[in-house]
Coordinates of C-alpha atoms and ligand atoms in Angstrom, one line a residue:
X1 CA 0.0 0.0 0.0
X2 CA 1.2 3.5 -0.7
X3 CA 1.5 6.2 1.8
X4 CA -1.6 7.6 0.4
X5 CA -4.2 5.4 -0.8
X6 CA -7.6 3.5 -0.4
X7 CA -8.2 0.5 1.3
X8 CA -11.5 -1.1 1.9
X9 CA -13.2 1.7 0.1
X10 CA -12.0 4.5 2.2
X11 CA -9.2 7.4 1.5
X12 CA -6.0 6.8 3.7
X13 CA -2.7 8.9 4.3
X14 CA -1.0 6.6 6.0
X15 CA -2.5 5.1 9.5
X16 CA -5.3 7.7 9.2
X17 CA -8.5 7.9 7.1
X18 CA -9.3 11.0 5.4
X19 CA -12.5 11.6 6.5
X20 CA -11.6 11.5 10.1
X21 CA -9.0 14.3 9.7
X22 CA -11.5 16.2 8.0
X23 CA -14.0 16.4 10.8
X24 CA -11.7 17.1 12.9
X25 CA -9.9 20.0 11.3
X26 CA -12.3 20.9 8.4
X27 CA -12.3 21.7 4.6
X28 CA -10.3 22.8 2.4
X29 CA -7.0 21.2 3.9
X30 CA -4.1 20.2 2.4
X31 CA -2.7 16.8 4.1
X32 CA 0.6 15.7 3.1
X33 CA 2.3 12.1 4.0
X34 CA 6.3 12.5 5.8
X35 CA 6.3 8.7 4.4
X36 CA 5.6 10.0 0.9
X37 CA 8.2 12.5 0.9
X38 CA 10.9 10.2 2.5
X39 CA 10.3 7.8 0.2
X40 CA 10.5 10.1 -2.8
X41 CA 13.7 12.1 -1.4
X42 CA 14.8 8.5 -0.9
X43 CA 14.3 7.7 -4.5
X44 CA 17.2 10.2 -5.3
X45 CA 19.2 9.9 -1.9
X46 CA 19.9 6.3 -3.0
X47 CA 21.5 6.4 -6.3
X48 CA 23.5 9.9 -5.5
X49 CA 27.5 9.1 -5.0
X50 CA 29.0 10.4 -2.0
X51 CA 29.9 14.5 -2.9
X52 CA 26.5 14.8 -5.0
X53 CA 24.2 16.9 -3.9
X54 CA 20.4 16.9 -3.9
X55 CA 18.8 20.7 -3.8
X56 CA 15.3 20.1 -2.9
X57 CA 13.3 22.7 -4.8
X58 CA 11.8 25.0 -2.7
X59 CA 9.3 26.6 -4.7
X60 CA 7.7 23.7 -5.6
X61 CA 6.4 23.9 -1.5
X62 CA 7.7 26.0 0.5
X63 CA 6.2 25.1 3.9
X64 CA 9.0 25.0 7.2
X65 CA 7.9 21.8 8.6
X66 CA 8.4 20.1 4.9
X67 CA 11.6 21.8 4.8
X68 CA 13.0 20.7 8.2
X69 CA 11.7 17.4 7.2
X70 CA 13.7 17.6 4.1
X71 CA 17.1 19.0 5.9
X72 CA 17.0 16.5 8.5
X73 CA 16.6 13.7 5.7
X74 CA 20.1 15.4 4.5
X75 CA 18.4 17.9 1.7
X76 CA 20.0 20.7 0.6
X77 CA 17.9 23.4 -1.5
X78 CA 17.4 25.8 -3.9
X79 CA 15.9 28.8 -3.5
X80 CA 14.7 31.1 -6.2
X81 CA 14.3 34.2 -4.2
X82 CA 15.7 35.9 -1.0
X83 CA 12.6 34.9 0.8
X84 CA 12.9 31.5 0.2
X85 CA 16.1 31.7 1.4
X86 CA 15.4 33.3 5.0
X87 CA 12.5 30.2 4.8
X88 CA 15.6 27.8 4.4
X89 CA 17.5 29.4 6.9
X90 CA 14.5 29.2 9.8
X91 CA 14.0 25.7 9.0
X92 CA 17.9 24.9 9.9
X93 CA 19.2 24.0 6.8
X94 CA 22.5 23.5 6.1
X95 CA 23.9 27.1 4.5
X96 CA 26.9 25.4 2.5
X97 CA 24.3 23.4 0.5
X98 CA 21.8 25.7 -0.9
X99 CA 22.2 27.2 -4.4
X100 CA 20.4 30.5 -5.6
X101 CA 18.8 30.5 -9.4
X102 CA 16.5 32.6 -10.5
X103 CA 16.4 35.9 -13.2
X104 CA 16.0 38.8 -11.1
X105 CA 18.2 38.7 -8.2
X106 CA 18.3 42.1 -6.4
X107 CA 20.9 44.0 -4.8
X108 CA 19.4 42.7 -1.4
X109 CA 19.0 39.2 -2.5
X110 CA 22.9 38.6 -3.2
X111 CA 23.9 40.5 -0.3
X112 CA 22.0 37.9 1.8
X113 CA 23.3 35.0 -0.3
X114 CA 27.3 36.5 0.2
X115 CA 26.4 37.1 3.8
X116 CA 25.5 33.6 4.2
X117 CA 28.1 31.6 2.7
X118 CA 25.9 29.6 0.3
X119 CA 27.0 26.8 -2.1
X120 CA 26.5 28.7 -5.2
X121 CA 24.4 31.3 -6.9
X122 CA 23.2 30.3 -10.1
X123 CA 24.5 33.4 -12.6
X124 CA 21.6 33.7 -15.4
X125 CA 22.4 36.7 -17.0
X126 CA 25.6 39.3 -17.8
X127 CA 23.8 42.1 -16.1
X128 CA 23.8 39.8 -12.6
X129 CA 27.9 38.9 -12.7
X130 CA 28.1 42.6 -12.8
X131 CA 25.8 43.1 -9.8
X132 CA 27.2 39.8 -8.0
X133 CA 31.2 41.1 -8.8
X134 CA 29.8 44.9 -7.0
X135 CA 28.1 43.7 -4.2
X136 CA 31.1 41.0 -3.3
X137 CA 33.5 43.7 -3.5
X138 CA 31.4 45.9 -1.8
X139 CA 31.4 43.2 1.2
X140 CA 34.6 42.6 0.1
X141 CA 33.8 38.7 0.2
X142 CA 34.5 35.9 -2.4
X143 CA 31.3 34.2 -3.6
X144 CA 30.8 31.0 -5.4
X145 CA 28.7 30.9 -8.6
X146 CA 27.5 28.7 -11.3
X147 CA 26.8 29.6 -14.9
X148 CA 23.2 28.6 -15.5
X149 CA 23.2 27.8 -19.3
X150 CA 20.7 27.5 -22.0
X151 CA 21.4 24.2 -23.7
X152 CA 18.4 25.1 -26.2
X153 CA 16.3 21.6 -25.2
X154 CA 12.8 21.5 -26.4
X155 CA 11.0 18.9 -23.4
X156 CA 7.1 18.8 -24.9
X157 CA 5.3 19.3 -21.3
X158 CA 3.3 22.3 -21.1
X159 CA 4.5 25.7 -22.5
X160 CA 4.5 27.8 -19.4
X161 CA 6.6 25.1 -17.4
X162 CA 9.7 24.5 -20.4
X163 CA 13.0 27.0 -19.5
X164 CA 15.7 25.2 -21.7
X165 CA 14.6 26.9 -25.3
X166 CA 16.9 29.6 -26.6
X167 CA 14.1 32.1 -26.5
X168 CA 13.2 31.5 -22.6
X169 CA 14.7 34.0 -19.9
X170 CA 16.0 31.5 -18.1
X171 CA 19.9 30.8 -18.1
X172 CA 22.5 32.0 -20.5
X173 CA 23.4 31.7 -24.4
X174 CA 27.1 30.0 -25.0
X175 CA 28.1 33.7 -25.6
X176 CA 27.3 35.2 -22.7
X177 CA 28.9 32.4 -21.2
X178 CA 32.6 33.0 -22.8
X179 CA 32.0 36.7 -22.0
X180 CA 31.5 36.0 -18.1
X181 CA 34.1 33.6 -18.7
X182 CA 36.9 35.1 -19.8
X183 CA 36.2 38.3 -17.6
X184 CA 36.2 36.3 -14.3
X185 CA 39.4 36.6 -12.7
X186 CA 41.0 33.5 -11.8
X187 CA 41.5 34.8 -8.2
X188 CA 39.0 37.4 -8.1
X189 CA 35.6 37.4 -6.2
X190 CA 33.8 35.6 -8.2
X191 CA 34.9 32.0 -8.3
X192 CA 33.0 29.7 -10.8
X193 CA 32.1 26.7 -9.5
X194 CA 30.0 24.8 -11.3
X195 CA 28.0 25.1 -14.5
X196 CA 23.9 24.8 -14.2
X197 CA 20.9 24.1 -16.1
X198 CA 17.1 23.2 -15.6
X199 CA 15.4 22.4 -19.1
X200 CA 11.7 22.6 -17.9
X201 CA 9.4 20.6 -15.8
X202 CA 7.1 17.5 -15.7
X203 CA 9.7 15.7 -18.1
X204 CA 9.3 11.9 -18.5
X205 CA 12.1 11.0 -20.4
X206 CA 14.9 11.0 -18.6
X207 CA 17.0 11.4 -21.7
X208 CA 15.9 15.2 -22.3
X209 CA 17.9 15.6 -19.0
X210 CA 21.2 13.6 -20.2
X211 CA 21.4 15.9 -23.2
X212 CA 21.3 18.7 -21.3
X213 CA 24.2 16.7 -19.2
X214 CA 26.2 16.3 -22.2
X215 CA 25.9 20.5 -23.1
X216 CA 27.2 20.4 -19.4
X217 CA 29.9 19.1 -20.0
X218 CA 31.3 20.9 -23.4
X219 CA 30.7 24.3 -21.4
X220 CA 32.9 22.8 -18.0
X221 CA 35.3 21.8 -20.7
X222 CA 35.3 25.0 -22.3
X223 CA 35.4 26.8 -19.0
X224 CA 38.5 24.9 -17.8
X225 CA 40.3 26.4 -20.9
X226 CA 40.4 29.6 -19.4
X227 CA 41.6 28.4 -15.8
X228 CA 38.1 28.1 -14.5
X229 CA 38.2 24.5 -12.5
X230 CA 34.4 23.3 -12.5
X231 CA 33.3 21.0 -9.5
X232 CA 30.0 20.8 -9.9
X233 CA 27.4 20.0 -12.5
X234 CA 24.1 21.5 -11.6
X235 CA 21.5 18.9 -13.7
X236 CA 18.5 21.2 -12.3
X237 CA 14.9 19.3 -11.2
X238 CA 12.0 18.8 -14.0
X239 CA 11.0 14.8 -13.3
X240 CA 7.7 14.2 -14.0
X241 CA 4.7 12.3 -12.2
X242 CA 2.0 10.4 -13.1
X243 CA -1.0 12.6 -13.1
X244 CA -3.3 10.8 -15.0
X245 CA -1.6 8.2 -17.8
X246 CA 1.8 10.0 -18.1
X247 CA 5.3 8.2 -17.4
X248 CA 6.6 9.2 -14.6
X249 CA 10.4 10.0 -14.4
X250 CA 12.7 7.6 -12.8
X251 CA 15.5 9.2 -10.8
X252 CA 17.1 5.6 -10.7
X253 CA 17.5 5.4 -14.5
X254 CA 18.2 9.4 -14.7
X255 CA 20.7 8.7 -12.1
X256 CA 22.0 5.4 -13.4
X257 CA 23.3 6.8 -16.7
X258 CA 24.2 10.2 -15.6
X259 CA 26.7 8.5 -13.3
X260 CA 27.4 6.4 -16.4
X261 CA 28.1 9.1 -18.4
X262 CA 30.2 10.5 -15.7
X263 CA 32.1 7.6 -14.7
X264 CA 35.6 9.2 -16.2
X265 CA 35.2 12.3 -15.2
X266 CA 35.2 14.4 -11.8
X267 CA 32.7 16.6 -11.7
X268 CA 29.9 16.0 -8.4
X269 CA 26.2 16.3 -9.5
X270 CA 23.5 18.5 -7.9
X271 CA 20.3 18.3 -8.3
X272 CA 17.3 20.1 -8.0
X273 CA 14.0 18.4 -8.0
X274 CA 10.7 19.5 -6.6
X275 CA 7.8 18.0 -8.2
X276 CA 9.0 14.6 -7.7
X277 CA 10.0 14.8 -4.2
X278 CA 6.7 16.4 -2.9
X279 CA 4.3 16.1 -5.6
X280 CA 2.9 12.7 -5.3
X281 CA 3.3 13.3 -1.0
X282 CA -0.1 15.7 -0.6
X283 CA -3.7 15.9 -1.3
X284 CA -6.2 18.7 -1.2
X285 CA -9.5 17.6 0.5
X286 CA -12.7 19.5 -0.5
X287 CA -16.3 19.7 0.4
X288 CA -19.4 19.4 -2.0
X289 CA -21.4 22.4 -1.1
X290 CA -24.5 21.9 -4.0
X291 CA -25.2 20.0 -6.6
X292 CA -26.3 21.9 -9.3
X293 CA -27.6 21.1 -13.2
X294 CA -26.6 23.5 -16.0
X295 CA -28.4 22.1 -18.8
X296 CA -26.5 18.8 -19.7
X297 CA -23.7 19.5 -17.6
X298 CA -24.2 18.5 -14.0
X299 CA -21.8 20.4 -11.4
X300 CA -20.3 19.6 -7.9
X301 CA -19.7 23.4 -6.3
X302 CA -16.9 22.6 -3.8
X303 CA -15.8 24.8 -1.2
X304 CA -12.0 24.6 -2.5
X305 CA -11.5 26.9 -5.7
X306 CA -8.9 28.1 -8.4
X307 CA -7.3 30.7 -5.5
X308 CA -6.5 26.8 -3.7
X309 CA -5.6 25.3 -6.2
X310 CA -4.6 27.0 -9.7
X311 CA -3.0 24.3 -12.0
X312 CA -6.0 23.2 -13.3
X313 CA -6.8 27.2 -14.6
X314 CA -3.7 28.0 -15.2
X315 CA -1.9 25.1 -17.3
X316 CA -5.3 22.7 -17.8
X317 CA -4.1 20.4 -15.8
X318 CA -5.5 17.2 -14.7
X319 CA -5.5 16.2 -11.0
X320 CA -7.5 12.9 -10.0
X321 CA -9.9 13.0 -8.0
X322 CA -11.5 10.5 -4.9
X323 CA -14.3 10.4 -3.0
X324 CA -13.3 10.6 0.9
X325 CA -17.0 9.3 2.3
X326 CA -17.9 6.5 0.0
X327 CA -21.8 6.8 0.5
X328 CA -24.0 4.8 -1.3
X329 CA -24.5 7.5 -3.7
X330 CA -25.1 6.8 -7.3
X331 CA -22.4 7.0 -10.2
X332 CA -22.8 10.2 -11.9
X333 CA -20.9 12.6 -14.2
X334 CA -19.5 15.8 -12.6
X335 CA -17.7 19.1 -13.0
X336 CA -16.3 20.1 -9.8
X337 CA -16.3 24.0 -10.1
X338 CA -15.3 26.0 -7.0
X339 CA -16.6 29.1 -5.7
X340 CA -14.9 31.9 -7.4
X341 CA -16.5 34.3 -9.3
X342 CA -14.4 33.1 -12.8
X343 CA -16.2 31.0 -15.6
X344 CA -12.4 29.5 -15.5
X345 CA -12.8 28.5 -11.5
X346 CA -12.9 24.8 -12.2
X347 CA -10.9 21.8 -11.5
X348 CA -11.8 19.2 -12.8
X349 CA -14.0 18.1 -15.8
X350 CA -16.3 15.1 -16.5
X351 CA -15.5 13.2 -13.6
X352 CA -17.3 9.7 -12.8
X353 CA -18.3 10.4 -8.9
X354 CA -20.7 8.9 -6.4
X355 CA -21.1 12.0 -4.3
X356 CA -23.9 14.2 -2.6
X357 CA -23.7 18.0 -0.8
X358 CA -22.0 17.1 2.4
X359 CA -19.3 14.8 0.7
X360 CA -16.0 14.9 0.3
X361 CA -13.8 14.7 -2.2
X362 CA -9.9 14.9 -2.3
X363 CA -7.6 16.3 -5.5
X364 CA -4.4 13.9 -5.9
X365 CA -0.7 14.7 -6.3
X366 CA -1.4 18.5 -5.1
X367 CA 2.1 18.4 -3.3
X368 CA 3.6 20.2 -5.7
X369 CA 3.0 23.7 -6.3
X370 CA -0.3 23.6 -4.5
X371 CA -0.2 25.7 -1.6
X372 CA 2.8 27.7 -2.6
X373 CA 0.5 29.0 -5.4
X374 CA -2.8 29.7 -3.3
X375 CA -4.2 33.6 -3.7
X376 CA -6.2 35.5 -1.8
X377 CA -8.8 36.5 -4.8
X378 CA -12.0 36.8 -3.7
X379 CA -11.1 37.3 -0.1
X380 CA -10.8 33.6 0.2
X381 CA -9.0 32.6 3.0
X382 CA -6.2 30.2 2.4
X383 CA -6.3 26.8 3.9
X384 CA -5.0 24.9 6.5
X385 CA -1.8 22.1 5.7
X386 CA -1.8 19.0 7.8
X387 CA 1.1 16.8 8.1
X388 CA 0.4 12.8 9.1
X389 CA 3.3 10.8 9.8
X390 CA 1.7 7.2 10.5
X391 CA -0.8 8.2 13.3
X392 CA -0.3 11.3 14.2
X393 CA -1.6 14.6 12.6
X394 CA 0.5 17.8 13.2
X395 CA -1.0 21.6 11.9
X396 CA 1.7 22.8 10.2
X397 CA 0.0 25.8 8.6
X398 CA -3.2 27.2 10.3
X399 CA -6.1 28.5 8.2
X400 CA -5.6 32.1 7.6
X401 CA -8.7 34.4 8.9
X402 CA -10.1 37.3 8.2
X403 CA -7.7 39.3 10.5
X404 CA -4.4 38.0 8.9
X405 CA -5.9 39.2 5.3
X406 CA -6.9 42.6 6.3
X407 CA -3.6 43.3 8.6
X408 CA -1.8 45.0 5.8
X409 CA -4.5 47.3 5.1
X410 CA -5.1 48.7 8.3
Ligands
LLP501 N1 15.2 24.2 -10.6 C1 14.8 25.3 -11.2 C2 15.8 26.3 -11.6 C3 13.5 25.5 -11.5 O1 13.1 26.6 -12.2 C4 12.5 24.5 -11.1 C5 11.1 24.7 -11.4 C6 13.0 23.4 -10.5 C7 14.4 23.2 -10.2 C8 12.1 22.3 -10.0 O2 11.5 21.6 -11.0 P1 10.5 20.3 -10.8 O3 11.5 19.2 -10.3 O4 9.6 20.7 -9.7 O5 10.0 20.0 -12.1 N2 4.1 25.7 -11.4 C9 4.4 24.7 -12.4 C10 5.8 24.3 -12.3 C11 6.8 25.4 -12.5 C12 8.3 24.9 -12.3 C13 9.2 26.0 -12.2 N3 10.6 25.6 -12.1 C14 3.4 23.6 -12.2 O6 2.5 23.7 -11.4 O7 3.4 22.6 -13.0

């Protein structure tokens, strides 16, 4: 059985069944397995050689509990902004393995990375060596970076989450590299340490990710040409899941012929995945409020909306969906549309479900940039995240109220 899963007809994360969280602590709530998340982190922890490096990605969820669960499992991370980075910092993580990427690094932001020591910040454009060289003179401190290239890699997932195609802001051109290259003094404040890149997101062939290794590789070479001594290769995150009928992407075989691939040379691999380490590891429970008929169409409104969880809006995307109560209810075919005041507000379509107002349902695999991406809109307040590790519940985000979405304002 799976750390989240249904036995005997009812919803479980691990020892506990859904539905008796949910009385107890309401709806909507995000519930998220430790289990889940070990065994993914596991997954890569496993088949990493001793010196590699795995960055959790902390966008992907941002919460402190997860976090410190993560560090104490031996994570490091990568932030993307200089919030994220105080998050990673509160949570107790180890300084010397996080690594900063990201487009728009301010002044502040790589002040707080220098001040802290941090493995690496992820260079992505000219403009940002300049501002990284200032500020490091400025604090008079040397700073470890990585080139984050663009190795031009096309991945077919959905075309807000690719970042590897030569027209995307993310990472830099083989020009720009050679031009930060051959500027960086040797013994200056800027030391290069390892070259980067992160192609895009819900990939499920692992080769994409070993091209992308092999573009690596020519720019370390071509780096080392002009005295800089590369450590580390920065493979990014970007494994897929299965959602619905998609592969899913295997860090074992990822891992097994990267280290292949590797075997003569002496670089150490970082990686950064998110998705796969938390996606699968959390579900988003919902109530049915009405049941309401709109000519053919017959919908479930459910107190959980686009401002809880967005993917489906934003990138049409597919979570599955389970009842939590299991009533004797017959089969029917549902939209489950939430209650904000968008045409758009719906997440999911045409769904076989035996459920009546006062049910439950939950959405699957919302691990992964779920409740990072929650909104206020509509003055909706966001909801509480659970975490069960076997029998045990533990809040580890309350519900926000009224109070903490007006504070700003008055
Ligand atoms: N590293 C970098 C530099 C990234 O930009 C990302 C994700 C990751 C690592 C982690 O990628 P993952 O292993 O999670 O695929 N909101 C979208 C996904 C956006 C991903 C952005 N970058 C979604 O809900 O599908």
């Amino acid at each position: 059985m799976k750390a989240i899963d249904t036995k005997d007809n009812q919803l479980y994360v691990e020892d506990i069944p859904v539905i008796q969280i949910t009385k107890e602590y309401g709806s909507p709530a995000f519930i998220y397995s430790s289990k889940a998340i070990n065994d993914n982190f596991q997954s890569y922890q496993s088949e990493i050689r001793e010196g590699d490096l795995i960055c959790y990605a902390v966008k992907a969820n941002s919460n402190l509990h997860i976090l410190k669960l993560l560090s104490d499992l031996g994570s490091g991370f990568d932030v993307v902004s200089g919030n994220e980075l105080k998050r990673c910092l509160l949570a107790g993580a180890d300084k010397n393995k996080i690594v900063f990427s990201g487009v728009a690094k301010t002044e502040e932001e790589i002040t707080l990375a220098i001040e802290n020591d941090i493995l690496s910040i992820n260079i992505e454009s000219y403009g940002e060596f300049e501002r990284i060289l200032e500020v490091s003179k400025k604090l008079n401190k040397k700073v470890n970076c990585a080139l984050r290239v663009n190795p031009d890699i096309a991945i077919g997932s959905h075309k807000y989450i690719q970042t590897g195609s030569k027209t995307s802001k993310f990472g830099l051109d083989k020009e720009s590299v050679l031009k930060i290259s051959s500027q960086c003094e040797i013994d200056g404040p800027i030391k290069l340490t390892s070259v980067a890149s992160h192609i895009g997101s819900q990939i499920s062939d692992e080769n994409l990710i070993l091209e992308s290794v092999d573009y690596l590789i020519e720019i370390a070479d071509e780096l080392a040409k002009n005295g800089h001594n590369i450590e580390y290769l920065d493979i990014g995150g970007g494994l897929g899941i299965q959602y619905r009928d998609e592969e899913e992407g295997s860090p074992k075989i990822l891992l097994e012929k990267v280290k292949e691939l590797l075997s003569e040379r002496d670089f150490k691999i970082i990686l950064e995945p998110g998705r796969s380490v938390i996606g699968t590891a959390g579900i988003l429970v919902s109530k049915v409020e009405y049941i309401k008929e709109a000519g053919e169409k017959k919908f479930a409104i459910i107190d959980a909306g686009m401002n809880d969880l967005i993917r489906p809006s934003l990138y049409e995307a597919w979570h599955k969906v389970i009842e939590v109560d299991h009533q004797n209810t017959d089969l029917d075919l549902y939209d489950l549309a939430g209650p904000v005041c968008e045409t758009g507000d719906v997440l999911a379509k045409d769904r076989d479900l035996k459920i009546m107002p006062g049910d439950h349902v939950a959405f699957m695999d919302v691990g992964a940039y779920g409740s990072v991406m929650t909104s206020n809109y509509n003055s909706r307040l966001r909801p509480i995240e659970l975490l069960v590790t076997k029998d045990k519940v533990q809040v580890i985000k309350r519900k926000e109220s009224f109070e903490d979405i007006v504070a700003l304002e008055t």
